[in-house]
Amino acid sequence: MPEAIAIAQARDAVAAKPAGEVSGLTYQAGGRFLIDSINLRIPGDGITVLMGPNGAGKSLLLRLMHGLLEATAGTVRWHGRGLDDDVRRQQAMVFQRPVLLRRSVAANIRFVLKLRGRSSDQQVEQILDEVGLGGRAAQPARLLSGGEQQRLTLARALVTEPKVLFLDEPTASLDPTSTAAIETIVRRASERGTKIIFVTHDLGQAHRLADDVVFLNGGRVAEHSPAATFFDAPASQAAADYLAGRLVLR
Ligand SMILES: Nc1ncnc2c1ncn2[C@@H]1O[C@H](COP(=O)(O)OP(=O)(O)OP(=O)(O)O)[C@@H](O)[C@H]1O
Ligand SMILES: [Mg+2]
């Protein structure tokens, strides 16, 4: 076989290998199936955007995929392994509202490095520079603006170089400038090899970021498509209605 073809085939095999495999994932509470037998193959590369109406189960699915919640049934595997402590340590999650220690900006970064037996002032400085908070290291984190606090939570998530980063509407309460800054940081992390799973309601943001889109409705996956397909010709009625600004009824 010519070498070029062998290389291309090897590359395709790697690309086809999913980062995450979700099988029969179910979460039941109060007699309702809030997550209902979800199967997903999350591509190894790029940014997977998770969309769907309020209450569709996006946040629940994210928590289940990161192991913050225990499923009623089904399995989640990342890079071929179940969700054990090692796998979870190689992941990070950012929420809509920044959750920070009431300490300095630098102390918030040092804290997660120490948990992993690492601590380097140089690393702290470098990651703060990357998110545009260089020179703010000694300030109390709570004095940062909302957008700056969210950049700090991202810095804290990324300093450990996670294999997977989950973000649950991280820019929902930020202005366009702060949103753009967060998107740049996320895109850069993706280019460096961190798998990104990003929940958003913002269609423009989904357009800007998504490589593939998972559309959830009523605890089920209505559709999982490459971004271009999803936006140009959604396969599901639920997604078509959502994109057209029509009410999505279960
Ligand atoms: N621990 C729980 N016990 C019972 N019901 C829950 C629990 N957590 C979430 N729910 C319900 O599950 C459904 C899905 O919730 P989830 O937070 O995942 O929605 P979402 O898609 O993230 O919505 P939003 O866009 O508003 O953030 C909702 O109806 C919610 O009330
Ligand atoms: Mg949510």
XYZ file of N, CA and C and ligand atoms in Angstrom, residues 27-30 32-35 51-63 69 96 168-169 199-201 216 218-219 242 250, ligand 1:
130
model
N -31.252 8.943 33.596
C -31.317 9.526 34.940
C -32.778 9.756 35.274
N -33.176 9.094 36.336
C -34.576 9.113 36.715
C -34.690 9.810 38.071
N -35.647 10.733 38.199
C -35.889 11.369 39.507
C -37.358 11.758 39.568
N -37.934 11.611 40.740
C -39.346 11.968 40.921
C -40.260 11.256 39.934
N -39.710 10.622 36.906
C -39.567 11.060 35.504
C -38.209 10.623 34.955
N -38.206 10.308 33.672
C -36.941 10.017 32.990
C -36.378 11.343 32.483
N -35.523 11.958 33.280
C -35.012 13.281 32.918
C -33.940 13.162 31.836
N -33.194 12.066 31.887
C -32.282 11.677 30.794
C -32.706 10.266 30.421
N -27.112 21.792 22.624
C -28.205 22.765 22.627
C -29.522 22.082 22.963
N -30.541 22.900 23.147
C -31.867 22.365 23.430
C -32.617 23.322 24.327
N -33.946 23.216 24.352
C -34.746 24.156 25.146
C -34.501 24.023 26.644
N -34.960 24.997 27.409
C -34.864 24.942 28.878
C -35.478 23.638 29.363
N -34.789 23.003 30.289
C -35.331 21.776 30.874
C -35.119 20.534 30.023
N -34.393 20.673 28.904
C -34.181 19.521 28.014
C -33.287 18.462 28.654
N -32.463 18.899 29.616
C -31.557 17.948 30.276
C -30.095 18.190 29.964
N -29.763 19.375 29.430
C -28.380 19.670 29.035
C -27.438 19.639 30.247
N -27.846 20.366 31.307
C -26.973 20.419 32.490
C -26.859 19.048 33.144
N -27.959 18.330 33.193
C -27.918 16.974 33.764
C -26.976 16.084 32.964
N -27.086 16.146 31.648
C -26.235 15.302 30.799
C -24.757 15.636 31.017
N -24.461 16.932 31.123
C -23.079 17.355 31.343
C -22.550 16.781 32.669
N -23.376 16.888 33.714
C -22.960 16.383 35.032
C -22.772 14.875 35.015
N -22.812 13.363 38.855
C -24.078 12.723 39.209
C -23.967 11.265 38.820
N -22.097 28.386 34.709
C -22.539 29.720 34.291
C -22.050 30.795 35.256
N -20.879 24.832 30.981
C -22.340 24.937 31.010
C -22.753 26.409 30.954
N -23.062 26.880 29.773
C -23.460 28.278 29.541
C -22.511 29.267 30.232
N -22.208 23.860 26.434
C -23.665 24.078 26.408
C -23.936 25.556 26.174
N -24.795 25.864 25.215
C -25.181 27.262 24.999
C -26.602 27.359 24.468
N -27.235 28.498 24.754
C -28.534 28.833 24.169
C -28.365 29.787 23.006
N -30.690 18.317 22.284
C -31.459 17.531 23.265
C -32.875 18.066 23.351
N -36.437 17.008 25.759
C -37.144 16.084 26.642
C -36.278 14.927 27.123
N -34.999 15.201 27.399
C -34.124 14.164 27.948
C -33.613 13.175 26.918
N -36.532 24.964 16.729
C -35.694 25.755 17.642
C -34.912 26.803 16.846
N -42.611 19.150 23.238
C -42.140 17.762 23.331
C -43.093 16.801 22.640
N -31.940 16.466 40.921
C -33.078 16.636 40.243
N -34.236 16.104 40.688
C -35.383 16.251 40.008
N -35.461 16.935 38.847
C -34.356 17.502 38.367
C -33.106 17.394 39.035
N -32.189 18.057 38.327
C -32.836 18.554 37.256
N -34.138 18.225 37.264
C -35.122 18.501 36.213
O -34.634 17.876 35.024
C -34.952 18.660 33.877
C -33.687 18.946 33.104
O -32.877 19.836 33.877
P -31.544 20.497 33.315
O -31.060 21.411 34.366
O -30.620 19.450 32.853
O -32.090 21.304 32.066
P -31.293 22.226 31.038
O -31.478 21.649 29.680
O -29.919 22.446 31.515
O -32.159 23.572 31.111
P -31.692 25.125 31.093
O -31.595 25.494 29.648
O -32.835 25.839 31.743
O -30.401 25.260 31.836
C -35.675 19.878 34.406
O -37.060 19.653 34.264
C -35.267 19.955 35.861
O -36.268 20.545 36.641
